[in-house]
Every structure is written in C-alpha cells, then in structure tokens.
GROMACS .gro file of C-alpha atoms in nm:
model
  472
    1UNK     CA    1  16.340  -2.321  27.421
    2UNK     CA    2  16.322  -1.967  27.558
    3UNK     CA    3  16.299  -1.730  27.268
    4UNK     CA    4  16.058  -1.458  27.372
    5UNK     CA    5  16.197  -1.120  27.475
    6UNK     CA    6  15.898  -1.051  27.700
    7UNK     CA    7  15.561  -1.209  27.808
    8UNK     CA    8  15.212  -1.070  27.840
    9UNK     CA    9  14.913  -1.216  28.020
   10UNK     CA   10  14.567  -1.077  27.951
   11UNK     CA   11  14.445  -1.034  27.596
   12UNK     CA   12  14.152  -0.802  27.630
   13UNK     CA   13  14.157  -0.488  27.425
   14UNK     CA   14  14.433  -0.305  27.606
   15UNK     CA   15  14.651  -0.614  27.646
   16UNK     CA   16  14.608  -0.717  27.280
   17UNK     CA   17  14.698  -0.371  27.160
   18UNK     CA   18  14.997  -0.349  27.383
   19UNK     CA   19  15.120  -0.693  27.262
   20UNK     CA   20  15.081  -0.592  26.896
   21UNK     CA   21  15.275  -0.273  26.962
   22UNK     CA   22  15.561  -0.477  27.119
   23UNK     CA   23  15.565  -0.718  26.821
   24UNK     CA   24  15.556  -0.435  26.572
   25UNK     CA   25  15.867  -0.287  26.737
   26UNK     CA   26  16.059  -0.602  26.653
   27UNK     CA   27  16.041  -0.786  26.984
   28UNK     CA   28  15.921  -1.143  27.015
   29UNK     CA   29  15.636  -1.173  27.268
   30UNK     CA   30  15.485  -1.477  27.440
   31UNK     CA   31  15.116  -1.435  27.512
   32UNK     CA   32  14.877  -1.609  27.752
   33UNK     CA   33  14.516  -1.570  27.848
   34UNK     CA   34  14.299  -1.762  28.093
   35UNK     CA   35  14.044  -1.822  27.817
   36UNK     CA   36  14.224  -2.001  27.536
   37UNK     CA   37  13.988  -1.882  27.263
   38UNK     CA   38  14.120  -1.525  27.330
   39UNK     CA   39  14.470  -1.648  27.245
   40UNK     CA   40  14.344  -1.793  26.909
   41UNK     CA   41  14.163  -1.465  26.824
   42UNK     CA   42  14.482  -1.273  26.896
   43UNK     CA   43  14.692  -1.499  26.680
   44UNK     CA   44  14.452  -1.438  26.391
   45UNK     CA   45  14.474  -1.061  26.447
   46UNK     CA   46  14.857  -1.072  26.464
   47UNK     CA   47  14.869  -1.267  26.141
   48UNK     CA   48  14.635  -1.020  25.969
   49UNK     CA   49  14.886  -0.746  26.068
   50UNK     CA   50  15.188  -0.947  25.956
   51UNK     CA   51  15.314  -0.987  26.310
   52UNK     CA   52  15.250  -1.361  26.366
   53UNK     CA   53  15.618  -1.435  26.336
   54UNK     CA   54  15.684  -1.229  26.650
   55UNK     CA   55  15.411  -1.392  26.860
   56UNK     CA   56  15.444  -1.715  27.073
   57UNK     CA   57  15.097  -1.821  27.185
   58UNK     CA   58  15.089  -2.045  27.502
   59UNK     CA   59  14.766  -2.174  27.657
   60UNK     CA   60  14.953  -2.346  27.937
   61UNK     CA   61  15.093  -2.105  28.198
   62UNK     CA   62  15.406  -2.312  28.264
   63UNK     CA   63  15.488  -2.335  27.892
   64UNK     CA   64  15.425  -1.959  27.866
   65UNK     CA   65  15.686  -1.889  28.144
   66UNK     CA   66  15.944  -2.121  27.990
   67UNK     CA   67  15.914  -1.955  27.656
   68UNK     CA   68  16.053  -1.627  27.794
   69UNK     CA   69  16.425  -1.546  27.808
   70UNK     CA   70  16.572  -1.501  28.161
   71UNK     CA   71  16.567  -1.280  28.346
   72UNK     CA   72  16.191  -1.272  28.256
   73UNK     CA   73  15.976  -0.964  28.224
   74UNK     CA   74  15.607  -1.052  28.237
   75UNK     CA   75  15.339  -0.795  28.175
   76UNK     CA   76  15.007  -0.863  28.337
   77UNK     CA   77  14.693  -0.687  28.204
   78UNK     CA   78  14.414  -0.811  28.430
   79UNK     CA   79  14.149  -0.630  28.624
   80UNK     CA   80  14.279  -0.428  28.915
   81UNK     CA   81  14.238  -0.553  29.267
   82UNK     CA   82  14.204  -0.916  29.367
   83UNK     CA   83  14.271  -1.059  29.020
   84UNK     CA   84  14.615  -0.907  29.025
   85UNK     CA   85  14.695  -1.073  29.361
   86UNK     CA   86  14.559  -1.407  29.230
   87UNK     CA   87  14.774  -1.380  28.917
   88UNK     CA   88  15.083  -1.304  29.125
   89UNK     CA   89  15.027  -1.617  29.335
   90UNK     CA   90  14.988  -1.825  29.015
   91UNK     CA   91  15.306  -1.699  28.877
   92UNK     CA   92  15.526  -1.713  29.190
   93UNK     CA   93  15.600  -2.093  29.185
   94UNK     CA   94  15.701  -2.066  28.823
   95UNK     CA   95  15.939  -1.773  28.847
   96UNK     CA   96  16.310  -1.748  28.929
   97UNK     CA   97  16.501  -1.485  29.126
   98UNK     CA   98  16.565  -1.177  28.907
   99UNK     CA   99  16.236  -1.215  28.710
  100UNK     CA  100  15.983  -0.938  28.719
  101UNK     CA  101  15.608  -0.895  28.710
  102UNK     CA  102  15.502  -0.578  28.528
  103UNK     CA  103  15.148  -0.465  28.616
  104UNK     CA  104  15.017  -0.221  28.355
  105UNK     CA  105  14.657  -0.177  28.479
  106UNK     CA  106  14.508   0.110  28.679
  107UNK     CA  107  14.596  -0.026  29.026
  108UNK     CA  108  14.569   0.175  29.347
  109UNK     CA  109  14.927   0.280  29.423
  110UNK     CA  110  14.909   0.150  29.783
  111UNK     CA  111  14.831  -0.198  29.645
  112UNK     CA  112  15.134  -0.165  29.418
  113UNK     CA  113  15.355  -0.072  29.710
  114UNK     CA  114  15.225  -0.370  29.904
  115UNK     CA  115  15.298  -0.612  29.621
  116UNK     CA  116  15.642  -0.460  29.569
  117UNK     CA  117  15.720  -0.509  29.940
  118UNK     CA  118  15.582  -0.861  29.924
  119UNK     CA  119  15.786  -0.973  29.629
  120UNK     CA  120  16.111  -0.795  29.700
  121UNK     CA  121  16.238  -1.046  29.973
  122UNK     CA  122  16.151  -1.328  29.738
  123UNK     CA  123  16.391  -1.190  29.472
  124UNK     CA  124  16.107  -1.113  29.232
  125UNK     CA  125  16.087  -0.762  29.089
  126UNK     CA  126  15.758  -0.583  29.073
  127UNK     CA  127  15.696  -0.283  28.842
  128UNK     CA  128  15.377  -0.085  28.873
  129UNK     CA  129  15.343   0.084  28.529
  130UNK     CA  130  15.097   0.354  28.449
  131UNK     CA  131  14.993   0.334  28.080
  132UNK     CA  132  14.798   0.629  27.942
  133UNK     CA  133  14.651   0.676  27.597
  134UNK     CA  134  14.367   0.430  27.579
  135UNK     CA  135  14.333   0.159  27.316
  136UNK     CA  136  14.488   0.378  27.048
  137UNK     CA  137  14.784   0.463  27.272
  138UNK     CA  138  14.844   0.105  27.370
  139UNK     CA  139  14.861   0.007  27.003
  140UNK     CA  140  15.067   0.293  26.857
  141UNK     CA  141  15.247   0.459  27.154
  142UNK     CA  142  15.124   0.541  27.509
  143UNK     CA  143  15.281   0.753  27.781
  144UNK     CA  144  15.441   0.516  28.022
  145UNK     CA  145  15.506   0.590  28.393
  146UNK     CA  146  15.724   0.327  28.560
  147UNK     CA  147  15.759   0.254  28.931
  148UNK     CA  148  15.913  -0.038  29.124
  149UNK     CA  149  16.233  -0.229  29.111
  150UNK     CA  150  16.504  -0.035  28.942
  151UNK     CA  151  16.706  -0.346  28.843
  152UNK     CA  152  16.412  -0.504  28.675
  153UNK     CA  153  16.326  -0.174  28.512
  154UNK     CA  154  16.656  -0.188  28.331
  155UNK     CA  155  16.570  -0.535  28.203
  156UNK     CA  156  16.241  -0.416  28.057
  157UNK     CA  157  16.362  -0.069  27.964
  158UNK     CA  158  16.437  -0.138  27.595
  159UNK     CA  159  16.091  -0.279  27.523
  160UNK     CA  160  15.899  -0.015  27.722
  161UNK     CA  161  16.095   0.272  27.581
  162UNK     CA  162  16.045   0.146  27.226
  163UNK     CA  163  15.673   0.108  27.250
  164UNK     CA  164  15.608   0.446  27.414
  165UNK     CA  165  15.495   0.758  27.226
  166UNK     CA  166  15.765   0.990  27.095
  167UNK     CA  167  15.778   1.369  27.129
  168UNK     CA  168  16.044   1.534  26.911
  169UNK     CA  169  16.224   1.203  26.911
  170UNK     CA  170  16.220   1.153  27.280
  171UNK     CA  171  16.044   0.851  27.429
  172UNK     CA  172  15.749   0.929  27.659
  173UNK     CA  173  15.851   0.660  27.908
  174UNK     CA  174  16.048   0.707  28.231
  175UNK     CA  175  16.134   0.536  28.549
  176UNK     CA  176  16.000   0.754  28.832
  177UNK     CA  177  16.083   0.575  29.156
  178UNK     CA  178  16.039   0.264  29.367
  179UNK     CA  179  15.723   0.095  29.500
  180UNK     CA  180  15.398   0.263  29.389
  181UNK     CA  181  15.550   0.569  29.230
  182UNK     CA  182  15.453   0.497  28.874
  183UNK     CA  183  15.087   0.411  28.956
  184UNK     CA  184  15.061   0.711  29.185
  185UNK     CA  185  15.170   0.947  28.901
  186UNK     CA  186  14.923   0.774  28.666
  187UNK     CA  187  14.646   0.828  28.930
  188UNK     CA  188  14.719   1.201  28.947
  189UNK     CA  189  14.732   1.208  28.560
  190UNK     CA  190  14.380   1.071  28.564
  191UNK     CA  191  14.273   1.330  28.830
  192UNK     CA  192  14.400   1.612  28.604
  193UNK     CA  193  14.218   1.443  28.316
  194UNK     CA  194  13.892   1.449  28.515
  195UNK     CA  195  13.939   1.822  28.571
  196UNK     CA  196  14.018   1.893  28.211
  197UNK     CA  197  13.710   1.709  28.087
  198UNK     CA  198  13.474   1.869  28.338
  199UNK     CA  199  13.598   2.219  28.256
  200UNK     CA  200  13.549   2.159  27.883
  201UNK     CA  201  13.193   2.029  27.958
  202UNK     CA  202  13.122   2.344  28.164
  203UNK     CA  203  13.234   2.566  27.885
  204UNK     CA  204  13.021   2.367  27.636
  205UNK     CA  205  12.721   2.420  27.866
  206UNK     CA  206  12.759   2.795  27.837
  207UNK     CA  207  12.795   2.773  27.458
  208UNK     CA  208  12.486   2.558  27.424
  209UNK     CA  209  12.252   2.709  27.685
  210UNK     CA  210  12.391   3.062  27.719
  211UNK     CA  211  12.497   3.145  27.368
  212UNK     CA  212  12.242   2.922  27.189
  213UNK     CA  213  12.506   2.756  26.978
  214UNK     CA  214  12.441   2.424  26.800
  215UNK     CA  215  12.668   2.124  26.845
  216UNK     CA  216  12.816   2.185  26.500
  217UNK     CA  217  12.896   2.544  26.587
  218UNK     CA  218  13.051   2.438  26.913
  219UNK     CA  219  13.260   2.187  26.723
  220UNK     CA  220  13.399   2.456  26.496
  221UNK     CA  221  13.497   2.667  26.797
  222UNK     CA  222  13.686   2.382  26.965
  223UNK     CA  223  13.862   2.296  26.647
  224UNK     CA  224  13.975   2.662  26.611
  225UNK     CA  225  14.082   2.667  26.980
  226UNK     CA  226  14.295   2.361  26.916
  227UNK     CA  227  14.516   2.579  26.687
  228UNK     CA  228  14.610   2.812  26.978
  229UNK     CA  229  14.723   2.795  27.345
  230UNK     CA  230  14.453   2.537  27.432
  231UNK     CA  231  14.602   2.289  27.177
  232UNK     CA  232  14.563   1.947  27.333
  233UNK     CA  233  14.424   1.600  27.282
  234UNK     CA  234  14.104   1.663  27.476
  235UNK     CA  235  14.025   1.986  27.293
  236UNK     CA  236  14.089   1.803  26.969
  237UNK     CA  237  13.860   1.513  27.033
  238UNK     CA  238  13.593   1.748  27.176
  239UNK     CA  239  13.567   1.905  26.832
  240UNK     CA  240  13.524   1.560  26.679
  241UNK     CA  241  13.261   1.447  26.936
  242UNK     CA  242  13.053   1.759  26.880
  243UNK     CA  243  13.075   1.728  26.503
  244UNK     CA  244  12.960   1.368  26.497
  245UNK     CA  245  12.610   1.308  26.359
  246UNK     CA  246  12.380   1.008  26.426
  247UNK     CA  247  12.333   0.830  26.095
  248UNK     CA  248  11.980   0.714  26.181
  249UNK     CA  249  11.819   1.030  26.310
  250UNK     CA  250  12.053   1.290  26.156
  251UNK     CA  251  12.081   1.455  26.494
  252UNK     CA  252  12.410   1.552  26.661
  253UNK     CA  253  12.524   1.241  26.840
  254UNK     CA  254  12.617   1.433  27.158
  255UNK     CA  255  12.249   1.524  27.202
  256UNK     CA  256  12.143   1.161  27.204
  257UNK     CA  257  12.397   1.056  27.476
  258UNK     CA  258  12.251   1.035  27.827
  259UNK     CA  259  12.402   1.301  28.057
  260UNK     CA  260  12.549   1.056  28.306
  261UNK     CA  261  12.935   1.029  28.335
  262UNK     CA  262  13.089   0.721  28.489
  263UNK     CA  263  13.414   0.679  28.667
  264UNK     CA  264  13.663   0.396  28.726
  265UNK     CA  265  13.809   0.510  29.056
  266UNK     CA  266  14.139   0.684  28.970
  267UNK     CA  267  13.980   1.027  28.990
  268UNK     CA  268  13.846   0.952  29.337
  269UNK     CA  269  14.184   0.808  29.442
  270UNK     CA  270  14.363   1.127  29.336
  271UNK     CA  271  14.117   1.340  29.533
  272UNK     CA  272  14.155   1.119  29.839
  273UNK     CA  273  14.535   1.120  29.813
  274UNK     CA  274  14.542   1.498  29.796
  275UNK     CA  275  14.316   1.528  30.098
  276UNK     CA  276  14.521   1.278  30.301
  277UNK     CA  277  14.838   1.475  30.232
  278UNK     CA  278  14.674   1.818  30.298
  279UNK     CA  279  14.726   1.940  29.943
  280UNK     CA  280  14.434   2.140  29.793
  281UNK     CA  281  14.323   1.997  29.464
  282UNK     CA  282  13.986   2.160  29.432
  283UNK     CA  283  13.960   2.122  29.051
  284UNK     CA  284  14.004   1.750  29.077
  285UNK     CA  285  13.773   1.720  29.370
  286UNK     CA  286  13.510   1.931  29.181
  287UNK     CA  287  13.531   1.715  28.877
  288UNK     CA  288  13.480   1.400  29.082
  289UNK     CA  289  13.181   1.555  29.253
  290UNK     CA  290  13.036   1.667  28.917
  291UNK     CA  291  13.050   1.313  28.783
  292UNK     CA  292  12.878   1.186  29.106
  293UNK     CA  293  12.602   1.441  29.066
  294UNK     CA  294  12.561   1.346  28.699
  295UNK     CA  295  12.504   0.986  28.791
  296UNK     CA  296  12.197   1.082  28.998
  297UNK     CA  297  11.975   1.139  28.693
  298UNK     CA  298  11.647   1.056  28.861
  299UNK     CA  299  11.719   1.282  29.159
  300UNK     CA  300  11.810   1.567  28.922
  301UNK     CA  301  11.491   1.529  28.729
  302UNK     CA  302  11.287   1.531  29.051
  303UNK     CA  303  11.478   1.846  29.179
  304UNK     CA  304  11.411   2.031  28.859
  305UNK     CA  305  11.038   1.960  28.895
  306UNK     CA  306  11.050   2.114  29.245
  307UNK     CA  307  11.267   2.424  29.165
  308UNK     CA  308  11.176   2.474  28.799
  309UNK     CA  309  11.405   2.489  28.497
  310UNK     CA  310  11.716   2.711  28.532
  311UNK     CA  311  11.644   3.068  28.428
  312UNK     CA  312  11.915   3.092  28.161
  313UNK     CA  313  11.899   3.415  27.978
  314UNK     CA  314  12.146   3.483  27.701
  315UNK     CA  315  12.482   3.570  27.844
  316UNK     CA  316  12.722   3.849  27.739
  317UNK     CA  317  13.023   3.619  27.782
  318UNK     CA  318  13.222   3.593  27.462
  319UNK     CA  319  13.395   3.298  27.299
  320UNK     CA  320  13.726   3.476  27.371
  321UNK     CA  321  13.631   3.485  27.740
  322UNK     CA  322  13.550   3.116  27.739
  323UNK     CA  323  13.881   3.029  27.574
  324UNK     CA  324  14.077   3.228  27.828
  325UNK     CA  325  13.875   3.098  28.117
  326UNK     CA  326  13.935   2.744  28.012
  327UNK     CA  327  14.309   2.809  27.980
  328UNK     CA  328  14.323   2.958  28.328
  329UNK     CA  329  14.129   2.667  28.471
  330UNK     CA  330  14.352   2.415  28.304
  331UNK     CA  331  14.668   2.586  28.444
  332UNK     CA  332  14.523   2.576  28.800
  333UNK     CA  333  14.429   2.208  28.755
  334UNK     CA  334  14.776   2.114  28.648
  335UNK     CA  335  14.932   2.323  28.920
  336UNK     CA  336  14.724   2.136  29.177
  337UNK     CA  337  14.801   1.800  29.028
  338UNK     CA  338  15.181   1.868  29.022
  339UNK     CA  339  15.161   2.000  29.381
  340UNK     CA  340  15.010   1.667  29.489
  341UNK     CA  341  15.281   1.475  29.309
  342UNK     CA  342  15.553   1.690  29.473
  343UNK     CA  343  15.407   1.630  29.823
  344UNK     CA  344  15.374   1.254  29.764
  345UNK     CA  345  15.739   1.253  29.650
  346UNK     CA  346  15.847   1.416  29.969
  347UNK     CA  347  15.636   1.192  30.195
  348UNK     CA  348  15.727   0.861  30.027
  349UNK     CA  349  16.093   0.942  29.951
  350UNK     CA  350  16.040   0.894  29.584
  351UNK     CA  351  16.229   1.200  29.447
  352UNK     CA  352  15.971   1.218  29.166
  353UNK     CA  353  16.121   1.420  28.872
  354UNK     CA  354  15.844   1.676  28.791
  355UNK     CA  355  16.022   1.798  28.476
  356UNK     CA  356  16.049   1.439  28.346
  357UNK     CA  357  15.683   1.370  28.428
  358UNK     CA  358  15.577   1.676  28.232
  359UNK     CA  359  15.797   1.554  27.939
  360UNK     CA  360  15.649   1.205  27.920
  361UNK     CA  361  15.300   1.356  27.920
  362UNK     CA  362  15.373   1.560  27.608
  363UNK     CA  363  15.261   1.278  27.376
  364UNK     CA  364  15.066   0.954  27.399
  365UNK     CA  365  14.859   1.036  27.704
  366UNK     CA  366  14.510   1.175  27.739
  367UNK     CA  367  14.612   1.505  27.895
  368UNK     CA  368  14.883   1.587  27.641
  369UNK     CA  369  14.885   1.956  27.567
  370UNK     CA  370  15.091   2.234  27.421
  371UNK     CA  371  15.206   2.391  27.751
  372UNK     CA  372  15.348   2.071  27.898
  373UNK     CA  373  15.673   2.154  27.723
  374UNK     CA  374  15.667   2.492  27.911
  375UNK     CA  375  15.590   2.305  28.232
  376UNK     CA  376  15.884   2.072  28.182
  377UNK     CA  377  16.123   2.365  28.118
  378UNK     CA  378  15.989   2.548  28.430
  379UNK     CA  379  16.026   2.252  28.665
  380UNK     CA  380  16.374   2.185  28.523
  381UNK     CA  381  16.473   2.537  28.639
  382UNK     CA  382  16.266   2.588  28.945
  383UNK     CA  383  16.241   2.261  29.139
  384UNK     CA  384  15.910   2.170  29.295
  385UNK     CA  385  15.757   2.514  29.316
  386UNK     CA  386  15.380   2.563  29.253
  387UNK     CA  387  15.317   2.631  28.884
  388UNK     CA  388  15.126   2.943  28.971
  389UNK     CA  389  15.448   3.119  29.078
  390UNK     CA  390  15.653   3.023  28.774
  391UNK     CA  391  15.711   3.330  28.558
  392UNK     CA  392  15.582   3.201  28.228
  393UNK     CA  393  15.257   3.085  28.393
  394UNK     CA  394  15.225   3.395  28.600
  395UNK     CA  395  15.209   3.595  28.274
  396UNK     CA  396  14.948   3.350  28.129
  397UNK     CA  397  14.734   3.370  28.441
  398UNK     CA  398  14.752   3.752  28.459
  399UNK     CA  399  14.607   3.760  28.106
  400UNK     CA  400  14.356   3.477  28.151
  401UNK     CA  401  14.213   3.502  28.504
  402UNK     CA  402  13.993   3.817  28.436
  403UNK     CA  403  13.803   3.603  28.181
  404UNK     CA  404  13.775   3.311  28.422
  405UNK     CA  405  13.626   3.558  28.675
  406UNK     CA  406  13.376   3.697  28.415
  407UNK     CA  407  13.266   3.347  28.307
  408UNK     CA  408  13.223   3.218  28.665
  409UNK     CA  409  13.027   3.529  28.765
  410UNK     CA  410  12.806   3.501  28.456
  411UNK     CA  411  12.746   3.130  28.535
  412UNK     CA  412  12.639   3.212  28.887
  413UNK     CA  413  12.385   3.471  28.771
  414UNK     CA  414  12.273   3.262  28.475
  415UNK     CA  415  12.235   2.945  28.678
  416UNK     CA  416  12.495   2.740  28.484
  417UNK     CA  417  12.656   2.458  28.690
  418UNK     CA  418  13.028   2.540  28.708
  419UNK     CA  419  13.164   2.329  28.992
  420UNK     CA  420  13.513   2.285  28.843
  421UNK     CA  421  13.595   2.623  28.692
  422UNK     CA  422  13.453   2.808  29.000
  423UNK     CA  423  13.671   2.579  29.224
  424UNK     CA  424  13.976   2.670  29.015
  425UNK     CA  425  13.900   3.041  29.052
  426UNK     CA  426  13.847   3.010  29.429
  427UNK     CA  427  14.183   2.827  29.463
  428UNK     CA  428  14.361   3.090  29.259
  429UNK     CA  429  14.211   3.371  29.462
  430UNK     CA  430  14.290   3.196  29.791
  431UNK     CA  431  14.649   3.103  29.685
  432UNK     CA  432  14.744   3.458  29.583
  433UNK     CA  433  14.594   3.633  29.893
  434UNK     CA  434  14.866   3.728  30.141
  435UNK     CA  435  14.617   3.795  30.423
  436UNK     CA  436  14.321   3.549  30.439
  437UNK     CA  437  14.048   3.487  30.683
  438UNK     CA  438  14.169   3.180  30.865
  439UNK     CA  439  14.258   3.402  31.160
  440UNK     CA  440  13.886   3.396  31.249
  441UNK     CA  441  13.873   3.014  31.214
  442UNK     CA  442  14.174   2.983  31.445
  443UNK     CA  443  14.009   3.220  31.694
  444UNK     CA  444  13.694   3.015  31.685
  445UNK     CA  445  13.888   2.690  31.741
  446UNK     CA  446  14.066   2.844  32.038
  447UNK     CA  447  13.746   2.968  32.191
  448UNK     CA  448  13.592   2.621  32.202
  449UNK     CA  449  13.919   2.469  32.326
  450UNK     CA  450  14.037   2.284  32.019
  451UNK     CA  451  14.365   2.461  31.954
  452UNK     CA  452  14.591   2.752  32.034
  453UNK     CA  453  14.700   2.994  31.770
  454UNK     CA  454  14.976   3.226  31.665
  455UNK     CA  455  14.973   3.603  31.714
  456UNK     CA  456  15.156   3.789  31.438
  457UNK     CA  457  15.506   3.845  31.560
  458UNK     CA  458  15.494   3.618  31.859
  459UNK     CA  459  15.363   3.272  31.953
  460UNK     CA  460  15.130   3.215  32.242
  461UNK     CA  461  14.833   3.010  32.363
  462UNK     CA  462  14.547   3.244  32.453
  463UNK     CA  463  14.291   2.982  32.542
  464UNK     CA  464  14.097   3.087  32.846
  465UNK     CA  465  14.163   3.461  32.799
  466UNK     CA  466  13.836   3.542  32.623
  467UNK     CA  467  13.590   3.770  32.816
  468UNK     CA  468  13.384   3.555  33.053
  469UNK     CA  469  13.062   3.689  32.903
  470UNK     CA  470  13.133   3.532  32.567
  471UNK     CA  471  12.922   3.226  32.489
  472UNK     CA  472  12.659   3.304  32.755
   0.00000   0.00000   0.00000
C-alpha cells in the first residue's frame, strides 16, 4: 500500500537530517539505503526523536518505490558524479510516467542538464536541487534552490517549501528554472561562500600578525562586528571558532589546526563558469587560488626557507578599517556572483529571478547576511544590473572602499597575503574607470595581426598601417 508522501535514498548525514526534517514537518517518508544497517540506524534515531511513526523503512528498492504515493517524488542523496547516474538507471525500470527524481547533492549543473534532457522524453521528471546550510540546515531548515521540471516541482513543492528555512515567515525555497538552473545557482552560492571565507581569513591574518591580537581578542571583535553591517552566519561562526579552546592543551583550537584548506569542487566550477561566460569573478577566482596554495604546505615551508619569514612590522590599520574593508570586499564578491548568475540566465534561457535568489539566501544558507534583504529589494527594482551601480550599494562602497584601499596597501607593504581582498579592490577600480588601458592591448593585438580595433568615434581595421620600422 502506497502511504509515503515522498521517498529518500541515501542515509548518510545530510540525507538522514533531511529525512528527519521532512518527518518532523508532518510528512510520511519512505527511506532506503544501499547498506541496510544504515536504515536500521536511522529508524533508531527517528524513534528517539519521536518520528518513527512518519518513517517507512524499506531495504528492498522495489518495495521502497511501491510505498510512495503516485506521482512519486524521490530524493536521492548520493555522491555526485557516476553514483547519481547509476542510481538513475536502477530507478528507471521501477518508475512510472509523471514520477520525479530529486537530486539534492552538489552536482555539476551541466550533469544535471544532461540528466534532465535524458529523462524528459521518458516522461520522468528530474529536479536538480541545491541545498545549502550543511548538516544543521538540512535538519532544521536549509535554503533550497530548485531547477528542473516545473510540473514535478509542483508535486514536490509542499514538502520542499515546508522543510526550508524561514525568513520573516517566508520560505527560503524557490523554483528557479528548467534543467540545471538550481544546481548552477547553488554552485555560484558556493563560489561566493569561498570568497567570503577567504576575505575573513585575510582580515584575521592582519589581526593576528599585524596587530598582535590573540585568538580570543579576534573572537571578541568578530562577535562585535556581527552586531553591525557585517552581520552574517560566517561572521558569527568565525567568532565561535576563534573563541574555542582545546581541552587538552588549553590553547586556542584554531592555532592547532593545520593551515591547509580543502575544497569539494563547487568553488572551482563557479570560477570556470564565470571564465567561460566572460564574466569577471576575481574574488571567487582568488579564493579558489588561495585554497590551492594553502594545500601546498611543503612547498610553502621550503619557499619560506629560501626567502625568509615575512617582514611583518606592526601595522597602523585599525579595526574599523578592517571592518569596512571586509564589508567592501563582500559587496564586490556578491556583485560578481550575481553578475555570473545574470549572464548564465541570459545564455541558458533560464530567466533566473535575482531578487528571489537573494530572498532565499536570507536564511538557512551559509552566506546568509544582513544585506541580502537590501539586495533583494534592489534587484526587484532594477532588473539585472551590477550591484555596484545600485544606489544603496554605491553609498556603502563610497564609505567603505577607502578602508579597503588602506588595508590592501598596508598588506602589500607588510607582506600579508591578501589574494582575495586585493582582487576585489582591483575589480572595483577597473569597473568604475571610464577610460582604461585596454586600448594599448588592442593596439598590440593589431600589430601582431590578431585583431582589428575600434577608433573612438569610428570603426576601422588599421592592421598594416604601422610604421615599417616597428618590430625591426
């Protein structure tokens, strides 16, 4: 007898938390996992939380499918890549037309588009759903970015809307477009997240090495900043991370963590997508590069032995400067991310609603912050314009960019790595410069025969008109 409102396959941490969230919201959920013991463990957890009456465990895949009401919505939470394709092939013979597979992992959006196109002629819906918020978000309310089949979205909409985070009573879940739209937006979300985290780390470096502050003192500053314009999830948890103390040694925990940051691919994907579409996203690219450099620990140790330790004298940069610099950098990072989304929308025919995207990022997700509400309002009024020309953000940048400039300059002199904040400043200066220096590049290209160029006020190809003595 089909009694489950929805099904879920994959009971690792994220899948289990998402299933518990669904059950807690009053929906009956059928669950399946390749390893049967995981199902047993989940049933115990659900019972401990008083949710066992809303869970239908099924070790057999056919029984699992038959337990779900038609048209079926089946969430799969398996590792991105080949495992997703393998799961689709296992499910296909068991599904009926009108059913939908809902993939909630971090898949490459082009893979999602391919799967959508593959399943559509078969009458099976495919939803590529970006879920942000980590384990805690999955359990208590993530930000949910839906792409794929609109008809099947409507079937799953009540459940996905119910389990999403809420901001002022509004669900942080939205349908964004067909094919890979949802996973693309999640990819750019993660790229912005990379930039945010790297900028915070760069500011922490100045506090620690330039101002001589302890981890505890840094924690107090971040906690204070979280009460102002920088209010956000990442600033909040930075305060907690810096305040944590190792119980065994009594030392700040952050000082015992190896300075190597890993990455799962979405940051790289966002940088690649931006480059492929010709949209500058220098803050995201810088953050990806910074993580790659951090992973080369042995090389960095060897290089320091060759060049000596950085000559870091005390800096005259103030905490107020650092706060404003971080605010300016974050605005640039978000502006770049939304510019990439706008271009992808245009190229793929998605009509991505920028105002809605900003809205569903206001709660539940990793990059939630105070000024996303301002962003949503700005995009609702001004279409797809770059955030840096929106009046509210122009005013913020006018106040904040002098501090960003001061901090980046001090970092250059004081030998503080600042790959992300300096990239944000360079982008800002390039973007607001009416007359740049690319005229020289175009002249160089024409000289060696690569391209013609445009004379101000008239178009012409001047290749071959250079003095014959040039280049000799």
